[in-house]
Amino acid sequence: MSETRIKLAFIGCGDIAAAHWDGIARIAKRADVTAVVDKNPTAVEAMSKLTGATIFRNIHDALEHGDFIAADIMLPHDQHEFAALACFNSGKHVLLEKPIAHTLESAQKILRASSQTDIVFMIAEQSQYWPDIIEARKLIDQGAIGEVISASGTYYDRVRRDLSGPIPWRYRLEAAGGGVTLDGGAHWIRPLRMMMGEVSEVIGISGNHIAEMEGESWSRTLLRFENNAVGVLTCHNFLCPSAPPELFRITGTKGELLITGGRDGRLSLYNSEFPRGKAVLYGAEGRRDSYGAEINEFCDLILNGGSMTATPEYSLGELCTAKALYKSIETKRWEKVW
Ligand SMILES: NC(=O)c1ccc[n+]([C@@H]2O[C@H](COP(=O)([O-])OP(=O)(O)OC[C@H]3O[C@@H](n4cnc5c(N)ncnc54)[C@H](O)[C@@H]3O)[C@@H](O)[C@H]2O)c1
């Protein structure tokens, strides 16, 4: 490919589009946002003002008249399939926000359709670029904590929206496909898979303490990994103030890794060499940069080819894990993830 820049359409101009734009403006500078698409006039006009891109109110108009070769799809989960398929059919490269879809059937349709094209198709899961997680995996591989036995991960999210009006799409099961575990919890499932290896089965419980949410507003999941190590994942939405969580704790036969912090992932190592703990990464800015990193990788794949950090098939893992949890809540048994 002789081009050195990528003309990109933002399809969906809501909350996450602002983070993607920040990533492009600061990091993924080879992307030019030339089209912005949203059915909400306020959202699309605001994004056009930021990016200078042409406004479209629906995907089909954008695909017919827009000037772009790639699409960044940031829509409600039940809209992923129709948008991705429309883009594939028009030969556009696709970056699709997580989770791949709201149901496993819809995800399989997207995967099947993408395999019949030669475009670049990537799922946006920014946690795979978090420096604290990458560094933790390196330390595990180097044997810094011995053989890994168990892990815990805690995803907390404060509900920032006013819930007195119409229920937002992400709190409607039909649109979102699940609750907090499938949605924000995905960003905790991926790091657990990166650090611990593949999840084989899960069992868990959940509850709905936020009346406006149809899906679960909290869950506790026990995960068994393929290497027989075990993890506990806690996902929680809050309407009220909450105490800061420990983000991840990885326990091995010779030590532990601890990740704390808010948006900035602080990684510490505890072992016989550092019995009081060594600050390995402290307040790394990399978590904010991770949105730019994923768009950068997407541009690179289009311009130069090569292999992606995580294939769409691998990215199915977060959805499969959440759906296996939901099944286990019904059956009260361990359920296979794959
Ligand atoms: N990676 C992350 O950290 C992260 C964070 C938040 C959301 N997300 C993901 O991003 C996606 C979007 O989430 P969000 O929080 O930005 O949602 P949002 O509700 O803030 O934005 C979605 C936008 O899509 C528009 N829209 C809906 N249906 C449309 C259609 N058919 N045609 C055109 N526009 C349409 C809405 O008007 C809205 O502006 C979801 O997949 C979500 O899981 C990822």
Tab-separated table of C-alpha atoms and ligand atoms in Angstrom:
chain	number	residue	atom	x	y	z
A	1	MET	CA	0.000	0.000	0.000
A	2	SER	CA	1.502	3.349	-1.054
A	3	GLU	CA	-0.583	5.555	1.296
A	4	THR	CA	0.953	6.697	4.533
A	5	ARG	CA	-2.250	7.948	6.176
A	6	ILE	CA	-5.645	6.435	6.933
A	7	LYS	CA	-8.947	8.172	6.273
A	8	LEU	CA	-11.163	7.012	9.107
A	9	ALA	CA	-14.890	7.256	9.891
A	10	PHE	CA	-16.125	7.415	13.467
A	11	ILE	CA	-19.357	5.408	13.537
A	12	GLY	CA	-20.918	6.351	16.858
A	13	CYS	CA	-19.883	9.615	18.509
A	14	GLY	CA	-20.727	8.956	22.168
A	15	ASP	CA	-18.579	8.535	25.254
A	16	ILE	CA	-15.837	6.270	23.924
A	17	ALA	CA	-15.435	8.286	20.721
A	18	ALA	CA	-13.985	11.103	22.854
A	19	ALA	CA	-11.270	8.725	24.144
A	20	HIS	CA	-10.544	7.516	20.598
A	21	TRP	CA	-10.234	11.098	19.392
A	22	ASP	CA	-7.848	11.889	22.257
A	23	GLY	CA	-5.787	8.836	21.206
A	24	ILE	CA	-5.659	9.998	17.592
A	25	ALA	CA	-4.833	13.603	18.461
A	26	ARG	CA	-1.943	12.591	20.746
A	27	ILE	CA	-0.703	9.244	19.444
A	28	ALA	CA	-2.262	7.646	16.368
A	29	LYS	CA	-1.422	10.634	14.214
A	30	ARG	CA	-1.584	8.772	10.900
A	31	ALA	CA	-5.389	8.633	11.182
A	32	ASP	CA	-7.451	11.460	9.657
A	33	VAL	CA	-11.062	11.396	10.839
A	34	THR	CA	-12.880	12.394	7.649
A	35	ALA	CA	-16.429	11.238	8.472
A	36	VAL	CA	-18.431	11.193	11.694
A	37	VAL	CA	-21.682	9.241	11.937
A	38	ASP	CA	-24.312	9.384	14.654
A	39	LYS	CA	-28.086	9.499	14.725
A	40	ASN	CA	-27.871	11.990	17.579
A	41	PRO	CA	-27.349	15.470	16.036
A	42	THR	CA	-25.745	16.953	19.154
A	43	ALA	CA	-23.193	14.140	19.422
A	44	VAL	CA	-22.241	14.138	15.748
A	45	GLU	CA	-21.979	17.928	15.515
A	46	ALA	CA	-19.760	18.068	18.590
A	47	MET	CA	-17.447	15.397	17.127
A	48	SER	CA	-17.375	17.154	13.757
A	49	LYS	CA	-16.321	20.351	15.495
A	50	LEU	CA	-13.398	18.522	17.142
A	51	THR	CA	-12.256	16.555	14.112
A	52	GLY	CA	-13.315	18.722	11.181
A	53	ALA	CA	-14.989	15.652	9.651
A	54	THR	CA	-18.080	15.522	7.428
A	55	ILE	CA	-21.310	14.754	9.261
A	56	PHE	CA	-23.511	11.750	8.440
A	57	ARG	CA	-26.653	10.772	10.319
A	58	ASN	CA	-26.628	7.123	9.264
A	59	ILE	CA	-24.115	4.496	8.218
A	60	HIS	CA	-25.513	3.827	4.764
A	61	ASP	CA	-25.187	7.496	3.718
A	62	ALA	CA	-21.660	7.544	5.077
A	63	LEU	CA	-20.697	4.386	3.190
A	64	GLU	CA	-22.198	5.751	-0.011
A	65	HIS	CA	-20.906	9.308	0.106
A	66	GLY	CA	-18.116	9.451	2.716
A	67	ASP	CA	-14.400	9.635	1.922
A	68	PHE	CA	-12.758	6.994	4.138
A	69	ILE	CA	-11.167	3.566	3.858
A	70	ALA	CA	-11.606	2.439	7.469
A	71	ALA	CA	-14.318	2.628	10.115
A	72	ASP	CA	-14.060	2.825	13.880
A	73	ILE	CA	-17.379	1.386	15.109
A	74	MET	CA	-18.405	2.643	18.566
A	75	LEU	CA	-22.101	1.741	18.787
A	76	PRO	CA	-24.349	-0.032	21.302
A	77	HIS	CA	-23.588	-3.771	21.367
A	78	ASP	CA	-26.701	-4.870	19.469
A	79	GLN	CA	-25.731	-2.508	16.610
A	80	HIS	CA	-22.266	-4.039	16.102
A	81	GLU	CA	-23.373	-6.748	13.678
A	82	PHE	CA	-25.298	-4.600	11.224
A	83	ALA	CA	-22.627	-1.898	11.233
A	84	ALA	CA	-19.689	-4.299	10.860
A	85	LEU	CA	-21.389	-6.229	8.044
A	86	ALA	CA	-22.277	-3.013	6.204
A	87	CYS	CA	-18.632	-1.909	6.417
A	88	PHE	CA	-17.287	-5.321	5.323
A	89	ASN	CA	-19.658	-5.258	2.332
A	90	SER	CA	-18.275	-1.857	1.346
A	91	GLY	CA	-14.685	-3.068	1.659
A	92	LYS	CA	-13.848	-0.841	4.650
A	93	HIS	CA	-11.317	-1.910	7.251
A	94	VAL	CA	-13.007	-2.190	10.642
A	95	LEU	CA	-11.985	-1.435	14.189
A	96	LEU	CA	-14.905	-2.576	16.357
A	97	GLU	CA	-15.285	-1.610	20.010
A	98	LYS	CA	-15.564	-4.422	22.529
A	99	PRO	CA	-17.415	-6.652	23.158
A	100	ILE	CA	-17.528	-8.066	19.663
A	101	ALA	CA	-21.347	-8.347	19.941
A	102	HIS	CA	-24.224	-8.689	22.416
A	103	THR	CA	-24.715	-12.444	21.775
A	104	LEU	CA	-22.436	-15.320	20.792
A	105	GLU	CA	-24.539	-15.935	17.670
A	106	SER	CA	-24.113	-12.345	16.544
A	107	ALA	CA	-20.372	-12.525	17.254
A	108	GLN	CA	-20.064	-15.684	15.133
A	109	LYS	CA	-21.894	-13.987	12.250
A	110	ILE	CA	-19.454	-11.087	12.399
A	111	LEU	CA	-16.453	-13.440	12.478
A	112	ARG	CA	-17.794	-15.498	9.567
A	113	ALA	CA	-18.463	-12.388	7.487
A	114	SER	CA	-15.019	-10.940	8.210
A	115	SER	CA	-13.322	-14.179	7.171
A	116	GLN	CA	-14.853	-13.783	3.710
A	117	THR	CA	-13.112	-10.439	3.160
A	118	ASP	CA	-9.482	-9.399	2.979
A	119	ILE	CA	-9.933	-6.226	4.998
A	120	VAL	CA	-8.296	-5.627	8.380
A	121	PHE	CA	-10.734	-6.458	11.184
A	122	MET	CA	-9.709	-5.796	14.748
A	123	ILE	CA	-11.522	-5.571	18.079
A	124	ALA	CA	-10.696	-2.517	20.206
A	125	GLU	CA	-9.727	-3.752	23.672
A	126	GLN	CA	-7.398	-1.167	25.094
A	127	SER	CA	-6.407	-3.132	28.200
A	128	GLN	CA	-4.098	-5.270	26.070
A	129	TYR	CA	-1.781	-2.233	25.843
A	130	TRP	CA	-1.760	-1.337	29.553
A	131	PRO	CA	1.928	-1.176	30.519
A	132	ASP	CA	1.328	-2.570	34.017
A	133	ILE	CA	-0.289	-5.716	32.583
A	134	ILE	CA	2.406	-6.178	29.926
A	135	GLU	CA	5.115	-5.736	32.569
A	136	ALA	CA	3.343	-8.126	34.954
A	137	ARG	CA	3.245	-10.797	32.256
A	138	LYS	CA	6.989	-10.292	31.627
A	139	LEU	CA	7.748	-10.713	35.343
A	140	ILE	CA	5.634	-13.878	35.466
A	141	ASP	CA	7.512	-15.254	32.431
A	142	GLN	CA	10.828	-14.415	34.104
A	143	GLY	CA	9.787	-16.458	37.157
A	144	ALA	CA	9.716	-13.433	39.495
A	145	ILE	CA	6.828	-14.908	41.540
A	146	GLY	CA	7.436	-18.594	40.814
A	147	GLU	CA	4.590	-20.707	39.590
A	148	VAL	CA	1.337	-18.766	39.369
A	149	ILE	CA	-1.359	-20.153	41.674
A	150	SER	CA	-4.179	-17.634	41.799
A	151	ALA	CA	-5.337	-14.189	40.776
A	152	SER	CA	-7.927	-11.651	41.732
A	153	GLY	CA	-9.263	-8.751	39.705
A	154	THR	CA	-11.678	-6.043	40.804
A	155	TYR	CA	-13.529	-3.832	38.353
A	156	TYR	CA	-15.405	-0.968	40.012
A	157	ASP	CA	-17.288	1.657	38.053
A	158	ARG	CA	-19.262	4.597	39.328
A	159	VAL	CA	-22.507	5.168	37.412
A	160	ARG	CA	-22.140	8.739	36.255
A	161	ARG	CA	-25.425	9.068	34.378
A	162	ASP	CA	-28.695	10.474	35.610
A	163	LEU	CA	-30.912	7.391	35.623
A	164	SER	CA	-34.197	9.256	36.060
A	165	GLY	CA	-34.877	9.504	32.277
A	166	PRO	CA	-35.123	6.713	29.664
A	167	ILE	CA	-32.941	3.734	30.555
A	168	PRO	CA	-29.576	4.030	28.725
A	169	TRP	CA	-28.975	1.246	26.147
A	170	ARG	CA	-26.177	-0.301	28.207
A	171	TYR	CA	-28.625	-1.047	31.031
A	172	ARG	CA	-31.109	-2.770	28.701
A	173	LEU	CA	-30.332	-6.466	28.337
A	174	GLU	CA	-31.586	-6.661	24.775
A	175	ALA	CA	-29.179	-3.944	23.633
A	176	ALA	CA	-26.173	-4.662	25.824
A	177	GLY	CA	-26.351	-8.475	26.053
A	178	GLY	CA	-25.463	-8.456	29.746
A	179	GLY	CA	-24.525	-6.254	32.656
A	180	VAL	CA	-21.329	-4.994	34.223
A	181	THR	CA	-19.340	-8.218	33.650
A	182	LEU	CA	-19.861	-8.281	29.889
A	183	ASP	CA	-19.408	-4.524	29.535
A	184	GLY	CA	-16.691	-2.896	31.675
A	185	GLY	CA	-15.702	-6.278	33.118
A	186	ALA	CA	-14.229	-7.136	29.699
A	187	HIS	CA	-11.313	-4.813	30.508
A	188	TRP	CA	-10.532	-6.970	33.537
A	189	ILE	CA	-11.114	-10.355	31.879
A	190	ARG	CA	-8.583	-9.558	29.134
A	191	PRO	CA	-5.728	-8.711	31.567
A	192	LEU	CA	-6.503	-11.842	33.586
A	193	ARG	CA	-6.204	-13.892	30.375
A	194	MET	CA	-2.993	-12.064	29.447
A	195	MET	CA	-1.378	-12.677	32.831
A	196	MET	CA	-2.778	-16.118	33.692
A	197	GLY	CA	-3.423	-17.780	30.337
A	198	GLU	CA	-6.729	-18.891	28.850
A	199	VAL	CA	-9.831	-19.312	31.031
A	200	SER	CA	-11.325	-22.770	30.742
A	201	GLU	CA	-14.398	-22.610	32.993
A	202	VAL	CA	-16.253	-20.334	35.393
A	203	ILE	CA	-18.858	-20.356	38.121
A	204	GLY	CA	-20.361	-17.321	39.772
A	205	ILE	CA	-23.131	-15.284	41.249
A	206	SER	CA	-24.535	-11.844	40.496
A	207	GLY	CA	-27.091	-9.367	41.682
A	208	ASN	CA	-29.035	-6.309	40.664
A	209	HIS	CA	-28.763	-3.622	43.301
A	210	ILE	CA	-29.371	-0.828	40.755
A	211	ALA	CA	-33.034	-1.003	39.837
A	212	GLU	CA	-32.579	0.759	36.476
A	213	MET	CA	-30.132	-1.904	35.230
A	214	GLU	CA	-31.706	-4.980	33.645
A	215	GLY	CA	-28.371	-6.788	33.530
A	216	GLU	CA	-26.340	-7.564	36.639
A	217	SER	CA	-24.951	-4.557	38.490
A	218	TRP	CA	-22.492	-6.740	40.438
A	219	SER	CA	-20.963	-10.172	39.995
A	220	ARG	CA	-18.391	-12.479	41.559
A	221	THR	CA	-16.880	-15.055	39.243
A	222	LEU	CA	-14.526	-17.899	40.062
A	223	LEU	CA	-12.361	-18.673	37.025
A	224	ARG	CA	-10.318	-21.804	36.369
A	225	PHE	CA	-7.498	-21.246	33.900
A	226	GLU	CA	-6.140	-23.886	31.532
A	227	ASN	CA	-3.013	-24.194	33.713
A	228	ASN	CA	-5.302	-25.030	36.683
A	229	ALA	CA	-4.627	-21.723	38.428
A	230	VAL	CA	-7.750	-20.055	39.819
A	231	GLY	CA	-8.971	-16.468	39.721
A	232	VAL	CA	-11.708	-14.398	41.320
A	233	LEU	CA	-13.204	-11.556	39.327
A	234	THR	CA	-15.364	-8.952	41.068
A	235	CYS	CA	-17.339	-6.507	38.931
A	236	HIS	CA	-19.358	-3.762	40.561
A	237	ASN	CA	-21.280	-0.704	39.438
A	238	PHE	CA	-21.797	1.949	42.106
A	239	LEU	CA	-24.266	4.771	42.515
A	240	CYS	CA	-22.557	5.888	45.722
A	241	PRO	CA	-18.940	6.643	46.678
A	242	SER	CA	-16.775	3.509	47.055
A	243	ALA	CA	-13.390	2.666	48.583
A	244	PRO	CA	-10.482	2.242	46.134
A	245	PRO	CA	-10.143	-1.396	44.981
A	246	GLU	CA	-7.021	-3.479	44.514
A	247	LEU	CA	-7.116	-3.794	40.707
A	248	PHE	CA	-5.241	-7.106	40.385
A	249	ARG	CA	-3.315	-9.433	42.694
A	250	ILE	CA	-1.371	-12.327	41.183
A	251	THR	CA	-0.119	-14.895	43.675
A	252	GLY	CA	2.700	-17.303	42.882
A	253	THR	CA	4.726	-19.905	44.764
A	254	LYS	CA	7.574	-17.398	45.285
A	255	GLY	CA	5.892	-14.012	45.501
A	256	GLU	CA	3.119	-11.697	44.430
A	257	LEU	CA	2.345	-8.950	41.953
A	258	LEU	CA	-0.027	-6.204	43.014
A	259	ILE	CA	-1.651	-3.634	40.737
A	260	THR	CA	-3.348	-0.692	42.405
A	261	GLY	CA	-4.247	2.826	41.341
A	262	GLY	CA	-7.097	4.331	39.437
A	263	ARG	CA	-6.633	4.971	35.736
A	264	ASP	CA	-2.871	4.633	36.012
A	265	GLY	CA	-2.106	1.040	37.104
A	266	ARG	CA	0.685	0.927	39.718
A	267	LEU	CA	2.561	-2.372	39.645
A	268	SER	CA	4.553	-3.717	42.616
A	269	LEU	CA	6.548	-6.919	42.984
A	270	TYR	CA	6.922	-8.836	46.265
A	271	ASN	CA	9.375	-11.754	46.506
A	272	SER	CA	12.444	-12.817	48.518
A	273	GLU	CA	14.552	-10.143	46.805
A	274	PHE	CA	11.946	-7.453	47.524
A	275	PRO	CA	10.119	-8.589	50.690
A	276	ARG	CA	8.800	-5.047	51.280
A	277	GLY	CA	7.828	-4.678	47.668
A	278	LYS	CA	9.436	-2.993	44.679
A	279	ALA	CA	7.532	-0.333	42.750
A	280	VAL	CA	7.952	-1.600	39.183
A	281	LEU	CA	5.664	0.905	37.504
A	282	TYR	CA	4.270	3.809	39.443
A	283	GLY	CA	1.438	5.842	38.000
A	284	ALA	CA	2.189	4.926	34.387
A	285	GLU	CA	0.357	7.239	31.995
A	286	GLY	CA	0.058	4.311	29.621
A	287	ARG	CA	-3.537	3.522	30.424
A	288	ARG	CA	-4.731	6.777	28.871
A	289	ASP	CA	-2.394	6.157	25.927
A	290	SER	CA	-3.870	2.711	25.301
A	291	TYR	CA	-6.693	4.042	23.092
A	292	GLY	CA	-4.120	5.717	20.837
A	293	ALA	CA	-2.056	2.512	20.872
A	294	GLU	CA	-4.936	0.394	19.575
A	295	ILE	CA	-5.766	2.852	16.773
A	296	ASN	CA	-2.063	3.048	15.944
A	297	GLU	CA	-1.896	-0.729	15.617
A	298	PHE	CA	-5.015	-0.702	13.424
A	299	CYS	CA	-3.419	1.913	11.108
A	300	ASP	CA	-0.186	-0.056	11.023
A	301	LEU	CA	-1.971	-3.248	10.030
A	302	ILE	CA	-3.713	-1.444	7.150
A	303	LEU	CA	-0.576	0.342	5.959
A	304	ASN	CA	2.064	-2.312	6.551
A	305	GLY	CA	0.316	-5.618	7.285
A	306	GLY	CA	1.696	-7.924	9.944
A	307	SER	CA	0.041	-9.783	12.789
A	308	MET	CA	-2.231	-8.201	15.385
A	309	THR	CA	-1.720	-8.304	19.144
A	310	ALA	CA	-5.044	-10.133	19.545
A	311	THR	CA	-7.116	-11.585	16.718
A	312	PRO	CA	-10.910	-11.103	16.708
A	313	GLU	CA	-11.200	-14.840	17.504
A	314	TYR	CA	-9.098	-14.286	20.631
A	315	SER	CA	-11.199	-11.224	21.470
A	316	LEU	CA	-14.253	-13.440	21.600
A	317	GLY	CA	-12.874	-14.658	24.938
A	318	GLU	CA	-14.271	-11.809	27.036
A	319	LEU	CA	-17.780	-12.331	25.652
A	320	CYS	CA	-17.518	-16.117	26.083
A	321	THR	CA	-16.360	-15.694	29.688
A	322	ALA	CA	-19.235	-13.348	30.575
A	323	LYS	CA	-21.790	-15.559	28.835
A	324	ALA	CA	-20.418	-18.654	30.619
A	325	LEU	CA	-20.865	-16.786	33.912
A	326	TYR	CA	-24.499	-16.032	33.035
A	327	LYS	CA	-25.068	-19.694	32.205
A	328	SER	CA	-23.459	-20.820	35.461
A	329	ILE	CA	-25.753	-18.500	37.424
A	330	GLU	CA	-28.705	-20.372	35.919
A	331	THR	CA	-27.283	-23.896	36.226
A	332	LYS	CA	-25.382	-23.296	39.498
A	333	ARG	CA	-22.534	-25.326	37.962
A	334	TRP	CA	-19.094	-24.718	36.473
A	335	GLU	CA	-19.558	-23.819	32.807
A	336	LYS	CA	-17.005	-24.157	30.009
A	337	VAL	CA	-15.966	-20.862	28.432
A	338	TRP	CA	-15.109	-22.221	24.975
B	1	LIG	N1	-13.027	0.566	25.598
B	1	LIG	C1	-13.646	1.216	26.558
B	1	LIG	O1	-13.088	1.607	27.566
B	1	LIG	C2	-15.097	1.502	26.371
B	1	LIG	C3	-15.747	2.426	27.212
B	1	LIG	C4	-17.083	2.740	26.935
B	1	LIG	C5	-17.726	2.122	25.888
B	1	LIG	N2	-17.059	1.206	25.116
B	1	LIG	C6	-17.730	0.524	24.008
B	1	LIG	O2	-17.961	1.469	22.957
B	1	LIG	C7	-19.218	1.212	22.333
B	1	LIG	C8	-20.096	2.469	22.467
B	1	LIG	O3	-20.232	2.781	23.839
B	1	LIG	P1	-20.422	4.303	24.335
B	1	LIG	O4	-20.220	4.271	25.811
B	1	LIG	O5	-19.594	5.225	23.528
B	1	LIG	O6	-21.953	4.491	24.033
B	1	LIG	P2	-22.741	5.881	23.885
B	1	LIG	O7	-24.154	5.578	24.158
B	1	LIG	O8	-22.081	6.950	24.686
B	1	LIG	O9	-22.536	6.224	22.345
B	1	LIG	C9	-23.126	5.464	21.320
B	1	LIG	C10	-23.525	6.427	20.194
B	1	LIG	O10	-24.047	5.653	19.125
B	1	LIG	C11	-25.132	6.360	18.555
B	1	LIG	N3	-25.968	5.389	17.835
B	1	LIG	C12	-26.674	4.357	18.354
B	1	LIG	N4	-27.224	3.629	17.375
B	1	LIG	C13	-26.876	4.218	16.204
B	1	LIG	C14	-27.117	3.926	14.845
B	1	LIG	N5	-27.830	2.856	14.477
B	1	LIG	N6	-26.589	4.750	13.895
B	1	LIG	C15	-25.868	5.824	14.249
B	1	LIG	N7	-25.589	6.157	15.528
B	1	LIG	C16	-26.080	5.356	16.482
B	1	LIG	C17	-25.824	7.023	19.732
B	1	LIG	O11	-26.596	8.127	19.345
B	1	LIG	C18	-24.633	7.405	20.621
B	1	LIG	O12	-24.192	8.725	20.406
B	1	LIG	C19	-19.762	-0.040	23.024
B	1	LIG	O13	-19.345	-1.166	22.313
B	1	LIG	C20	-19.095	-0.019	24.395
B	1	LIG	O14	-18.967	-1.267	25.036
B	1	LIG	C21	-15.768	0.911	25.329
